[in-house]
mmCIF file of C-alpha atoms in Angstrom:
data_model
loop_
_atom_site.group_PDB
_atom_site.id
_atom_site.type_symbol
_atom_site.label_atom_id
_atom_site.label_comp_id
_atom_site.label_asym_id
_atom_site.label_seq_id
_atom_site.Cartn_x
_atom_site.Cartn_y
_atom_site.Cartn_z
ATOM 1 C CA UNK J 1 350.467 -247.572 347.503
ATOM 2 C CA UNK J 2 353.460 -245.512 346.602
ATOM 3 C CA UNK J 3 353.584 -242.689 343.714
ATOM 4 C CA UNK J 4 354.949 -242.868 339.731
ATOM 5 C CA UNK J 5 358.406 -241.303 341.587
ATOM 6 C CA UNK J 6 359.087 -243.977 343.944
ATOM 7 C CA UNK J 7 358.109 -246.508 340.848
ATOM 8 C CA UNK J 8 360.169 -244.760 338.798
ATOM 9 C CA UNK J 9 363.398 -245.110 341.277
ATOM 10 C CA UNK J 10 362.740 -248.547 342.760
ATOM 11 C CA UNK J 11 363.086 -249.491 338.768
ATOM 12 C CA UNK J 12 365.902 -247.243 338.613
ATOM 13 C CA UNK J 13 367.599 -248.922 341.699
ATOM 14 C CA UNK J 14 367.433 -252.572 341.250
ATOM 15 C CA UNK J 15 368.265 -252.163 337.276
ATOM 16 C CA UNK J 16 370.594 -249.970 336.774
ATOM 17 C CA UNK J 17 372.382 -249.821 340.066
ATOM 18 C CA UNK J 18 371.928 -253.087 341.314
ATOM 19 C CA UNK J 19 370.339 -252.613 344.780
ATOM 20 C CA UNK J 20 369.104 -255.572 346.084
ATOM 21 C CA UNK J 21 365.186 -255.743 347.038
ATOM 22 C CA UNK J 22 366.145 -255.374 350.956
ATOM 23 C CA UNK J 23 368.277 -252.647 350.657
ATOM 24 C CA UNK J 24 365.676 -250.531 348.433
ATOM 25 C CA UNK J 25 363.037 -250.956 350.542
ATOM 26 C CA UNK J 26 365.019 -250.265 353.793
ATOM 27 C CA UNK J 27 366.242 -246.439 352.189
ATOM 28 C CA UNK J 28 362.725 -246.045 350.822
ATOM 29 C CA UNK J 29 360.908 -246.967 353.817
ATOM 30 C CA UNK J 30 358.890 -248.942 352.194
ATOM 31 C CA UNK J 31 357.944 -252.704 352.453
ATOM 32 C CA UNK J 32 360.068 -254.942 350.086
ATOM 33 C CA UNK J 33 356.623 -256.591 348.704
ATOM 34 C CA UNK J 34 355.674 -253.363 347.160
ATOM 35 C CA UNK J 35 359.486 -253.484 345.857
ATOM 36 C CA UNK J 36 358.424 -256.674 344.281
ATOM 37 C CA UNK J 37 355.127 -255.204 343.134
ATOM 38 C CA UNK J 38 356.734 -252.105 341.729
ATOM 39 C CA UNK J 39 359.486 -254.095 339.573
ATOM 40 C CA UNK J 40 356.759 -256.801 338.464
ATOM 41 C CA UNK J 41 354.747 -253.970 337.092
ATOM 42 C CA UNK J 42 355.446 -252.466 333.829
ATOM 43 C CA UNK J 43 352.844 -249.710 334.068
ATOM 44 C CA UNK J 44 352.320 -246.657 336.452
ATOM 45 C CA UNK J 45 350.832 -247.257 339.305
ATOM 46 C CA UNK J 46 347.103 -245.803 338.707
ATOM 47 C CA UNK J 47 346.042 -243.523 342.190
ATOM 48 C CA UNK J 48 342.791 -242.512 340.548
ATOM 49 C CA UNK J 49 339.818 -243.514 342.335
ATOM 50 C CA UNK J 50 337.043 -245.445 340.357
ATOM 51 C CA UNK J 51 333.499 -244.030 340.341
ATOM 52 C CA UNK J 52 331.582 -243.410 344.057
ATOM 53 C CA UNK J 53 328.686 -242.931 344.410
ATOM 54 C CA UNK J 54 326.591 -239.525 344.760
ATOM 55 C CA UNK J 55 323.037 -238.340 345.884
ATOM 56 C CA UNK J 56 321.693 -238.145 342.672
ATOM 57 C CA UNK J 57 321.692 -241.419 341.473
ATOM 58 C CA UNK J 58 318.671 -242.086 343.735
ATOM 59 C CA UNK J 59 317.129 -239.804 340.934
ATOM 60 C CA UNK J 60 317.767 -241.401 337.655
ATOM 61 C CA UNK J 61 315.191 -243.532 337.173
ATOM 62 C CA UNK J 62 312.874 -240.488 337.779
ATOM 63 C CA UNK J 63 315.222 -238.502 335.144
ATOM 64 C CA UNK J 64 315.311 -240.955 332.747
ATOM 65 C CA UNK J 65 311.531 -241.488 332.920
ATOM 66 C CA UNK J 66 311.178 -237.826 331.957
ATOM 67 C CA UNK J 67 313.661 -238.168 329.329
ATOM 68 C CA UNK J 68 311.833 -240.925 327.422
ATOM 69 C CA UNK J 69 308.328 -238.720 326.942
ATOM 70 C CA UNK J 70 310.101 -235.133 327.025
ATOM 71 C CA UNK J 71 313.324 -235.244 325.403
ATOM 72 C CA UNK J 72 313.566 -231.421 325.368
ATOM 73 C CA UNK J 73 312.167 -230.974 329.144
ATOM 74 C CA UNK J 74 314.770 -228.572 330.638
ATOM 75 C CA UNK J 75 316.772 -229.363 333.440
ATOM 76 C CA UNK J 76 315.010 -227.124 335.841
ATOM 77 C CA UNK J 77 311.983 -228.638 335.241
ATOM 78 C CA UNK J 78 312.848 -231.816 335.290
ATOM 79 C CA UNK J 79 314.676 -230.944 338.898
ATOM 80 C CA UNK J 80 311.292 -229.064 340.143
ATOM 81 C CA UNK J 81 309.647 -232.716 339.073
ATOM 82 C CA UNK J 82 311.429 -235.171 340.667
ATOM 83 C CA UNK J 83 311.968 -233.045 343.849
ATOM 84 C CA UNK J 84 315.480 -232.295 343.653
ATOM 85 C CA UNK J 85 317.201 -229.736 346.382
ATOM 86 C CA UNK J 86 320.883 -229.848 346.153
ATOM 87 C CA UNK J 87 323.565 -228.872 343.905
ATOM 88 C CA UNK J 88 321.552 -227.083 340.606
ATOM 89 C CA UNK J 89 325.294 -227.938 338.501
ATOM 90 C CA UNK J 90 325.348 -231.115 339.364
ATOM 91 C CA UNK J 91 321.867 -231.989 338.372
ATOM 92 C CA UNK J 92 322.070 -230.053 335.054
ATOM 93 C CA UNK J 93 325.272 -232.000 334.435
ATOM 94 C CA UNK J 94 323.756 -235.682 335.164
ATOM 95 C CA UNK J 95 320.481 -234.438 332.792
ATOM 96 C CA UNK J 96 323.159 -233.807 330.007
ATOM 97 C CA UNK J 97 324.719 -237.033 330.170
ATOM 98 C CA UNK J 98 321.371 -238.952 329.680
ATOM 99 C CA UNK J 99 319.602 -236.801 327.526
ATOM 100 C CA UNK J 100 321.446 -237.486 324.001
ATOM 101 C CA UNK J 101 320.275 -241.005 325.013
ATOM 102 C CA UNK J 102 316.742 -240.214 324.129
ATOM 103 C CA UNK J 103 316.954 -236.730 322.125
ATOM 104 C CA UNK J 104 319.807 -238.115 320.175
ATOM 105 C CA UNK J 105 322.773 -236.530 318.227
ATOM 106 C CA UNK J 106 322.882 -234.518 315.329
ATOM 107 C CA UNK J 107 326.438 -234.525 313.849
ATOM 108 C CA UNK J 108 327.488 -231.556 311.665
ATOM 109 C CA UNK J 109 330.021 -233.265 308.589
ATOM 110 C CA UNK J 110 332.911 -230.881 307.304
ATOM 111 C CA UNK J 111 331.512 -229.865 303.401
ATOM 112 C CA UNK J 112 334.333 -229.738 301.092
ATOM 113 C CA UNK J 113 332.926 -227.872 297.212
ATOM 114 C CA UNK J 114 334.413 -227.918 293.722
ATOM 115 C CA UNK J 115 334.925 -225.582 291.555
ATOM 116 C CA UNK J 116 331.733 -223.443 290.082
ATOM 117 C CA UNK J 117 329.451 -225.846 292.811
ATOM 118 C CA UNK J 118 327.164 -223.495 294.685
ATOM 119 C CA UNK J 119 327.355 -219.891 296.379
ATOM 120 C CA UNK J 120 325.389 -219.975 299.575
ATOM 121 C CA UNK J 121 323.636 -217.127 300.118
ATOM 122 C CA UNK J 122 322.116 -215.231 302.985
ATOM 123 C CA UNK J 123 320.530 -212.569 304.896
ATOM 124 C CA UNK J 124 322.852 -209.940 307.341
ATOM 125 C CA UNK J 125 321.013 -207.101 309.542
ATOM 126 C CA UNK J 126 323.720 -205.125 310.694
ATOM 127 C CA UNK J 127 322.935 -203.384 314.352
ATOM 128 C CA UNK J 128 324.382 -200.238 313.507
ATOM 129 C CA UNK J 129 321.583 -197.607 311.858
ATOM 130 C CA UNK J 130 322.191 -196.216 308.556
ATOM 131 C CA UNK J 131 321.351 -192.533 307.675
ATOM 132 C CA UNK J 132 319.070 -192.441 305.177
ATOM 133 C CA UNK J 133 318.002 -188.979 304.731
ATOM 134 C CA UNK J 134 315.563 -186.276 306.511
ATOM 135 C CA UNK J 135 317.091 -187.463 309.675
ATOM 136 C CA UNK J 136 316.042 -190.969 309.052
ATOM 137 C CA UNK J 137 318.636 -193.942 309.335
ATOM 138 C CA UNK J 138 317.150 -198.020 308.809
ATOM 139 C CA UNK J 139 318.179 -201.001 309.920
ATOM 140 C CA UNK J 140 318.125 -202.707 305.848
ATOM 141 C CA UNK J 141 319.182 -206.128 305.106
ATOM 142 C CA UNK J 142 322.533 -206.697 303.837
ATOM 143 C CA UNK J 143 322.490 -209.530 300.889
ATOM 144 C CA UNK J 144 325.950 -211.662 301.606
ATOM 145 C CA UNK J 145 326.684 -214.803 298.887
ATOM 146 C CA UNK J 146 329.616 -216.680 299.442
ATOM 147 C CA UNK J 147 331.967 -219.806 297.392
ATOM 148 C CA UNK J 148 331.980 -222.863 298.913
ATOM 149 C CA UNK J 149 335.323 -223.277 297.209
ATOM 150 C CA UNK J 150 336.760 -220.344 297.076
ATOM 151 C CA UNK J 151 335.342 -218.121 300.210
ATOM 152 C CA UNK J 152 335.272 -215.230 298.218
ATOM 153 C CA UNK J 153 333.037 -213.335 300.045
ATOM 154 C CA UNK J 154 330.768 -210.099 297.902
ATOM 155 C CA UNK J 155 327.708 -208.418 299.868
ATOM 156 C CA UNK J 156 325.424 -205.360 299.478
ATOM 157 C CA UNK J 157 323.211 -203.504 300.892
ATOM 158 C CA UNK J 158 319.062 -203.521 299.827
ATOM 159 C CA UNK J 159 316.396 -201.638 300.202
ATOM 160 C CA UNK J 160 314.040 -204.392 300.951
ATOM 161 C CA UNK J 161 313.969 -208.232 301.970
ATOM 162 C CA UNK J 162 311.229 -208.577 298.795
ATOM 163 C CA UNK J 163 311.905 -211.314 296.746
ATOM 164 C CA UNK J 164 312.038 -208.364 293.330
ATOM 165 C CA UNK J 165 315.177 -206.655 295.936
ATOM 166 C CA UNK J 166 316.507 -209.823 296.685
ATOM 167 C CA UNK J 167 316.968 -210.566 293.174
ATOM 168 C CA UNK J 168 318.341 -207.814 292.186
ATOM 169 C CA UNK J 169 320.727 -207.607 294.600
ATOM 170 C CA UNK J 170 321.963 -211.597 293.232
ATOM 171 C CA UNK J 171 322.161 -210.506 289.763
ATOM 172 C CA UNK J 172 324.287 -207.765 290.782
ATOM 173 C CA UNK J 173 326.930 -210.016 293.313
ATOM 174 C CA UNK J 174 327.011 -212.995 290.589
ATOM 175 C CA UNK J 175 327.950 -210.104 288.110
ATOM 176 C CA UNK J 176 330.836 -209.368 290.701
ATOM 177 C CA UNK J 177 331.596 -213.331 290.661
ATOM 178 C CA UNK J 178 331.942 -212.996 286.831
ATOM 179 C CA UNK J 179 329.962 -216.590 286.580
ATOM 180 C CA UNK J 180 326.749 -218.678 287.446
ATOM 181 C CA UNK J 181 327.222 -221.474 290.112
ATOM 182 C CA UNK J 182 325.864 -224.698 289.521
ATOM 183 C CA UNK J 183 323.759 -223.840 292.276
ATOM 184 C CA UNK J 184 322.520 -221.423 294.780
ATOM 185 C CA UNK J 185 321.520 -222.297 298.171
ATOM 186 C CA UNK J 186 319.280 -220.011 300.473
ATOM 187 C CA UNK J 187 317.396 -220.626 303.779
ATOM 188 C CA UNK J 188 313.807 -220.437 303.786
ATOM 189 C CA UNK J 189 313.614 -216.987 303.641
ATOM 190 C CA UNK J 190 309.888 -215.632 302.850
ATOM 191 C CA UNK J 191 310.978 -214.273 299.361
ATOM 192 C CA UNK J 192 312.767 -216.971 298.250
ATOM 193 C CA UNK J 193 311.362 -220.589 299.672
ATOM 194 C CA UNK J 194 309.638 -219.814 303.511
ATOM 195 C CA UNK J 195 307.079 -222.414 302.273
ATOM 196 C CA UNK J 196 309.747 -224.863 302.008
ATOM 197 C CA UNK J 197 309.910 -224.731 298.110
ATOM 198 C CA UNK J 198 311.016 -221.838 295.486
ATOM 199 C CA UNK J 199 308.908 -219.130 294.896
ATOM 200 C CA UNK J 200 307.586 -218.393 291.802
ATOM 201 C CA UNK J 201 310.053 -215.474 291.249
ATOM 202 C CA UNK J 202 312.965 -217.268 292.731
ATOM 203 C CA UNK J 203 312.258 -220.011 290.459
ATOM 204 C CA UNK J 204 312.151 -218.245 287.382
ATOM 205 C CA UNK J 205 315.241 -215.986 288.329
ATOM 206 C CA UNK J 206 316.541 -219.221 289.070
ATOM 207 C CA UNK J 207 315.907 -220.377 285.702
ATOM 208 C CA UNK J 208 316.991 -218.054 283.493
ATOM 209 C CA UNK J 209 320.156 -218.461 284.877
ATOM 210 C CA UNK J 210 319.814 -222.153 284.212
ATOM 211 C CA UNK J 211 321.005 -222.965 288.010
ATOM 212 C CA UNK J 212 319.626 -224.404 290.563
ATOM 213 C CA UNK J 213 318.185 -223.212 293.427
ATOM 214 C CA UNK J 214 318.747 -224.941 296.785
ATOM 215 C CA UNK J 215 317.276 -224.721 299.804
ATOM 216 C CA UNK J 216 318.294 -225.937 302.927
ATOM 217 C CA UNK J 217 316.720 -228.297 305.846
ATOM 218 C CA UNK J 218 314.952 -226.344 308.662
ATOM 219 C CA UNK J 219 317.194 -225.771 311.799
ATOM 220 C CA UNK J 220 319.842 -226.623 310.054
ATOM 221 C CA UNK J 221 322.326 -223.540 309.683
ATOM 222 C CA UNK J 222 325.153 -226.224 309.407
ATOM 223 C CA UNK J 223 323.932 -226.364 305.850
ATOM 224 C CA UNK J 224 325.210 -222.929 304.918
ATOM 225 C CA UNK J 225 328.052 -222.675 307.644
ATOM 226 C CA UNK J 226 330.198 -221.398 305.091
ATOM 227 C CA UNK J 227 328.231 -218.003 305.422
ATOM 228 C CA UNK J 228 327.151 -217.881 308.317
ATOM 229 C CA UNK J 229 330.519 -217.520 309.346
ATOM 230 C CA UNK J 230 330.581 -214.969 306.855
ATOM 231 C CA UNK J 231 327.705 -213.084 308.801
ATOM 232 C CA UNK J 232 329.922 -212.781 311.822
ATOM 233 C CA UNK J 233 333.158 -211.921 310.369
ATOM 234 C CA UNK J 234 331.053 -209.191 308.501
ATOM 235 C CA UNK J 235 329.428 -208.733 312.363
ATOM 236 C CA UNK J 236 332.947 -208.888 313.912
ATOM 237 C CA UNK J 237 335.884 -207.388 312.022
ATOM 238 C CA UNK J 238 334.106 -204.767 309.012
ATOM 239 C CA UNK J 239 331.213 -203.254 311.547
ATOM 240 C CA UNK J 240 332.970 -202.228 314.600
ATOM 241 C CA UNK J 241 334.405 -198.138 314.781
ATOM 242 C CA UNK J 242 332.462 -197.284 311.405
ATOM 243 C CA UNK J 243 330.328 -193.949 310.466
ATOM 244 C CA UNK J 244 328.304 -194.456 307.418
ATOM 245 C CA UNK J 245 327.059 -191.314 306.170
ATOM 246 C CA UNK J 246 324.281 -193.018 303.847
ATOM 247 C CA UNK J 247 323.120 -196.447 301.837
ATOM 248 C CA UNK J 248 325.956 -195.753 299.461
ATOM 249 C CA UNK J 249 328.729 -194.786 301.860
ATOM 250 C CA UNK J 250 328.181 -198.161 303.577
ATOM 251 C CA UNK J 251 328.310 -199.981 300.140
ATOM 252 C CA UNK J 252 331.832 -198.492 299.026
ATOM 253 C CA UNK J 253 332.678 -199.077 302.295
ATOM 254 C CA UNK J 254 332.030 -202.693 302.535
ATOM 255 C CA UNK J 255 333.089 -203.314 299.141
ATOM 256 C CA UNK J 256 336.215 -201.922 299.624
ATOM 257 C CA UNK J 257 336.972 -204.017 302.882
ATOM 258 C CA UNK J 258 335.951 -207.081 300.814
ATOM 259 C CA UNK J 259 338.859 -206.356 297.900
ATOM 260 C CA UNK J 260 341.045 -205.280 300.429
ATOM 261 C CA UNK J 261 341.054 -207.363 302.946
ATOM 262 C CA UNK J 262 337.963 -210.246 303.706
ATOM 263 C CA UNK J 263 339.524 -211.783 300.496
ATOM 264 C CA UNK J 264 342.717 -211.393 300.699
ATOM 265 C CA UNK J 265 342.966 -212.807 304.190
ATOM 266 C CA UNK J 266 344.236 -216.644 304.307
ATOM 267 C CA UNK J 267 341.524 -218.866 304.647
ATOM 268 C CA UNK J 268 342.498 -221.877 306.809
ATOM 269 C CA UNK J 269 339.608 -224.652 305.389
ATOM 270 C CA UNK J 270 341.226 -224.360 302.129
ATOM 271 C CA UNK J 271 344.927 -223.210 303.154
ATOM 272 C CA UNK J 272 344.880 -220.318 300.285
ATOM 273 C CA UNK J 273 343.705 -217.077 299.868
ATOM 274 C CA UNK J 274 340.210 -216.094 298.403
ATOM 275 C CA UNK J 275 341.805 -213.930 295.085
ATOM 276 C CA UNK J 276 343.911 -216.943 294.682
ATOM 277 C CA UNK J 277 341.411 -219.531 293.987
ATOM 278 C CA UNK J 278 338.664 -216.689 292.174
ATOM 279 C CA UNK J 279 339.948 -217.547 289.025
ATOM 280 C CA UNK J 280 339.651 -221.649 289.055
ATOM 281 C CA UNK J 281 336.412 -220.915 290.356
ATOM 282 C CA UNK J 282 335.049 -218.432 287.572
ATOM 283 C CA UNK J 283 336.168 -220.689 284.894
ATOM 284 C CA UNK J 284 333.729 -224.075 286.262
ATOM 285 C CA UNK J 285 330.803 -221.325 286.193
ATOM 286 C CA UNK J 286 328.242 -220.649 283.667
ATOM 287 C CA UNK J 287 328.918 -217.878 282.025
ATOM 288 C CA UNK J 288 326.417 -214.816 282.582
ATOM 289 C CA UNK J 289 323.429 -214.845 280.053
ATOM 290 C CA UNK J 290 323.820 -212.084 277.317
ATOM 291 C CA UNK J 291 320.267 -211.208 278.586
ATOM 292 C CA UNK J 292 319.505 -210.728 282.022
ATOM 293 C CA UNK J 293 316.540 -212.026 284.098
ATOM 294 C CA UNK J 294 314.031 -210.103 285.062
ATOM 295 C CA UNK J 295 314.551 -208.796 288.575
ATOM 296 C CA UNK J 296 313.534 -206.048 290.821
ATOM 297 C CA UNK J 297 309.335 -204.783 291.696
ATOM 298 C CA UNK J 298 307.263 -204.956 289.634
ATOM 299 C CA UNK J 299 303.709 -203.566 290.518
ATOM 300 C CA UNK J 300 300.525 -202.593 287.835
ATOM 301 C CA UNK J 301 298.293 -200.140 288.756
ATOM 302 C CA UNK J 302 295.473 -197.517 287.592
ATOM 303 C CA UNK J 303 296.749 -194.733 287.891
ATOM 304 C CA UNK J 304 294.489 -191.956 289.914
ATOM 305 C CA UNK J 305 293.612 -188.632 289.435
ATOM 306 C CA UNK J 306 296.573 -187.368 292.325
ATOM 307 C CA UNK J 307 298.605 -188.993 289.642
ATOM 308 C CA UNK J 308 300.830 -190.928 292.280
ATOM 309 C CA UNK J 309 301.491 -194.454 292.901
ATOM 310 C CA UNK J 310 302.866 -195.885 296.356
ATOM 311 C CA UNK J 311 306.130 -198.421 296.529
ATOM 312 C CA UNK J 312 307.852 -199.582 298.940
ATOM 313 C CA UNK J 313 306.347 -196.970 301.630
ATOM 314 C CA UNK J 314 306.674 -194.102 298.936
ATOM 315 C CA UNK J 315 304.712 -191.361 296.699
ATOM 316 C CA UNK J 316 306.365 -191.044 293.384
ATOM 317 C CA UNK J 317 304.720 -189.466 290.741
ATOM 318 C CA UNK J 318 303.923 -190.293 287.444
ATOM 319 C CA UNK J 319 303.265 -188.547 283.876
ATOM 320 C CA UNK J 320 299.512 -187.161 284.429
ATOM 321 C CA UNK J 321 298.446 -187.780 281.293
ATOM 322 C CA UNK J 322 297.778 -191.287 281.777
ATOM 323 C CA UNK J 323 295.143 -190.942 284.521
ATOM 324 C CA UNK J 324 292.533 -193.441 284.285
ATOM 325 C CA UNK J 325 294.863 -196.000 282.618
ATOM 326 C CA UNK J 326 296.817 -198.937 284.045
ATOM 327 C CA UNK J 327 300.315 -198.139 284.581
ATOM 328 C CA UNK J 328 303.145 -200.761 284.994
ATOM 329 C CA UNK J 329 305.754 -199.703 287.726
ATOM 330 C CA UNK J 330 309.278 -201.531 287.457
ATOM 331 C CA UNK J 331 311.917 -200.467 290.461
ATOM 332 C CA UNK J 332 315.391 -201.735 290.603
ATOM 333 C CA UNK J 333 317.698 -200.775 293.436
ATOM 334 C CA UNK J 334 318.849 -197.292 292.121
ATOM 335 C CA UNK J 335 315.535 -196.083 290.563
ATOM 336 C CA UNK J 336 312.001 -196.679 289.955
ATOM 337 C CA UNK J 337 310.449 -195.986 286.075
ATOM 338 C CA UNK J 338 306.957 -195.886 285.200
ATOM 339 C CA UNK J 339 305.615 -197.162 281.278
ATOM 340 C CA UNK J 340 302.114 -197.293 280.062
ATOM 341 C CA UNK J 341 301.327 -198.931 276.730
ATOM 342 C CA UNK J 342 305.131 -198.884 276.173
ATOM 343 C CA UNK J 343 305.419 -195.626 276.546
ATOM 344 C CA UNK J 344 307.309 -194.050 279.010
ATOM 345 C CA UNK J 345 305.659 -192.373 282.406
ATOM 346 C CA UNK J 346 307.655 -191.308 284.746
ATOM 347 C CA UNK J 347 311.378 -191.672 286.363
ATOM 348 C CA UNK J 348 313.268 -191.398 289.871
ATOM 349 C CA UNK J 349 315.402 -192.710 292.418
ATOM 350 C CA UNK J 350 314.735 -194.735 294.092
ATOM 351 C CA UNK J 351 314.418 -194.044 297.891
ATOM 352 C CA UNK J 352 315.823 -196.006 300.376
ATOM 353 C CA UNK J 353 313.376 -193.578 303.384
ATOM 354 C CA UNK J 354 310.061 -193.999 304.083
ATOM 355 C CA UNK J 355 306.717 -191.870 304.031
ATOM 356 C CA UNK J 356 308.091 -189.696 301.474
ATOM 357 C CA UNK J 357 306.433 -187.377 298.311
ATOM 358 C CA UNK J 358 308.516 -187.786 295.995
ATOM 359 C CA UNK J 359 307.909 -185.257 292.407
ATOM 360 C CA UNK J 360 309.173 -184.738 289.381
ATOM 361 C CA UNK J 361 308.132 -180.536 288.737
ATOM 362 C CA UNK J 362 307.769 -181.627 285.291
ATOM 363 C CA UNK J 363 304.693 -183.954 286.213
ATOM 364 C CA UNK J 364 303.074 -180.755 288.325
ATOM 365 C CA UNK J 365 303.756 -178.576 285.453
ATOM 366 C CA UNK J 366 301.866 -181.597 283.246
ATOM 367 C CA UNK J 367 299.483 -181.403 285.850
ATOM 368 C CA UNK J 368 298.713 -177.691 285.934
ATOM 369 C CA UNK J 369 297.418 -177.804 282.176
ATOM 370 C CA UNK J 370 295.723 -180.350 281.872
ATOM 371 C CA UNK J 371 293.656 -178.768 284.604
ATOM 372 C CA UNK J 372 293.648 -175.199 283.108
ATOM 373 C CA UNK J 373 292.075 -176.745 279.988
ATOM 374 C CA UNK J 374 289.407 -178.838 282.235
ATOM 375 C CA UNK J 375 288.637 -175.854 283.382
ATOM 376 C CA UNK J 376 288.419 -173.248 280.791
ATOM 377 C CA UNK J 377 284.976 -172.028 279.585
ATOM 378 C CA UNK J 378 283.863 -173.487 276.315
ATOM 379 C CA UNK J 379 281.893 -171.666 273.727
ATOM 380 C CA UNK J 380 277.941 -172.554 273.669
ATOM 381 C CA UNK J 381 277.170 -175.384 270.623
ATOM 382 C CA UNK J 382 280.391 -176.489 270.745
ATOM 383 C CA UNK J 383 282.199 -179.867 272.093
ATOM 384 C CA UNK J 384 285.963 -181.311 271.901
ATOM 385 C CA UNK J 385 286.929 -183.933 271.876
ATOM 386 C CA UNK J 386 289.562 -186.199 274.416
ATOM 387 C CA UNK J 387 291.832 -185.494 271.796
ATOM 388 C CA UNK J 388 291.509 -181.688 271.655
ATOM 389 C CA UNK J 389 289.990 -180.764 268.231
ATOM 390 C CA UNK J 390 286.215 -178.798 268.541
ATOM 391 C CA UNK J 391 283.171 -180.064 266.998
ATOM 392 C CA UNK J 392 280.203 -177.852 266.733
ATOM 393 C CA UNK J 393 277.167 -179.615 268.126
ATOM 394 C CA UNK J 394 274.149 -179.283 265.577
ATOM 395 C CA UNK J 395 269.964 -179.497 266.688
ATOM 396 C CA UNK J 396 268.035 -181.679 266.082
ATOM 397 C CA UNK J 397 265.620 -180.224 263.631
ATOM 398 C CA UNK J 398 268.517 -179.572 261.168
ATOM 399 C CA UNK J 399 268.850 -183.665 261.150
ATOM 400 C CA UNK J 400 264.890 -183.910 260.451
ATOM 401 C CA UNK J 401 265.218 -181.110 257.793
ATOM 402 C CA UNK J 402 267.656 -183.599 256.589
ATOM 403 C CA UNK J 403 265.402 -186.783 256.011
ATOM 404 C CA UNK J 404 262.115 -184.586 255.296
ATOM 405 C CA UNK J 405 260.175 -185.554 258.839
ATOM 406 C CA UNK J 406 257.803 -182.970 259.984
ATOM 407 C CA UNK J 407 257.079 -183.863 263.892
ATOM 408 C CA UNK J 408 254.699 -180.318 263.666
ATOM 409 C CA UNK J 409 252.708 -179.986 261.328
ATOM 410 C CA UNK J 410 249.039 -180.343 261.697
ATOM 411 C CA UNK J 411 247.714 -182.273 258.240
ATOM 412 C CA UNK J 412 246.381 -185.975 259.090
ATOM 413 C CA UNK J 413 248.423 -188.787 258.152
ATOM 414 C CA UNK J 414 247.412 -191.692 256.334
ATOM 415 C CA UNK J 415 247.128 -194.143 258.894
ATOM 416 C CA UNK J 416 245.221 -191.433 261.146
ATOM 417 C CA UNK J 417 243.140 -190.975 257.548
ATOM 418 C CA UNK J 418 242.301 -194.701 258.217
ATOM 419 C CA UNK J 419 241.860 -194.730 261.697
ATOM 420 C CA UNK J 420 239.134 -191.785 260.926
#
């Protein structure tokens, strides 16, 4: 057998130099039949060796039997079952070649989207702990929303992953997009669709916006690969080397970075920058509704004597005048408000801390006045209604005299006379 260089030299000498076969064989030190084979072949010689046998070939039938019954069995367990005692890497390579025949392959298609078609949503949990005050720091979720068409990214850190906070975050970010897409794509987040269908809260939010809430199939992250890549981009390009003072500082830095860096970069998949396609994307979306959807955490509770209500791990004070009555609590991303039968009963800035008691000084003053009024001595024979006005207490004898009744008389009645 000869090399490719020898083959090329033989063909050159014979075709261009017109050197006879006998002289070529003598000058190159090879046989004349070898020269003839080189001149007959139009393709260079193939020096690759055919497949050689391997000691693992004897184990292949046992491997196939196990894979047929247990397609996901790890290679290490298969090696133990069949008694393989040689190279682990060789065994893993052969198992990886055989496994697709039994487990199958799930290809991931490259998806393309029309303008205004979909915004993909996901939660990103950055490793960096953010200070929230009083020496506390927490790992809080970041809602990330990415347009499938323009690849524009919008994100914000939320107080929690509860449904009310997620709808508040979606509404806030949709206002940045300037419109409502035809569909919102989520994975099976517990507060959105943990049971395989949208929750009542999520469905109500989508219905108010006249959009469709889609849930990705289970164990199929490729369906929302656009937002998954955005999460990795945030993790590797935004987060490293940054220091945050609090949640507001985190959101300010994140928004600035998205506007000046992330949405200004050229995305290879769309061959454009997100800001260049943002107007086209927005024009194809539905306009934002004139009346905003109902968002935030809502809670109804009967106000106890201590006039505090616990929300998201913190106790907030409420106007003590409503003790004993049902109070409605509404929590947005930045404030907590209370009302009772349509009357305002308190307002606080929302705290990202936990285990805190948040008090309005006016509520403490009102409670002190009610307590002093309740504990002051009352004149004898006088009682007060709940509204504060006094009412004199009359003796029962006054009512006897009014109706002409005398329970102390010794004169027998007509009934007693007949009885006698």
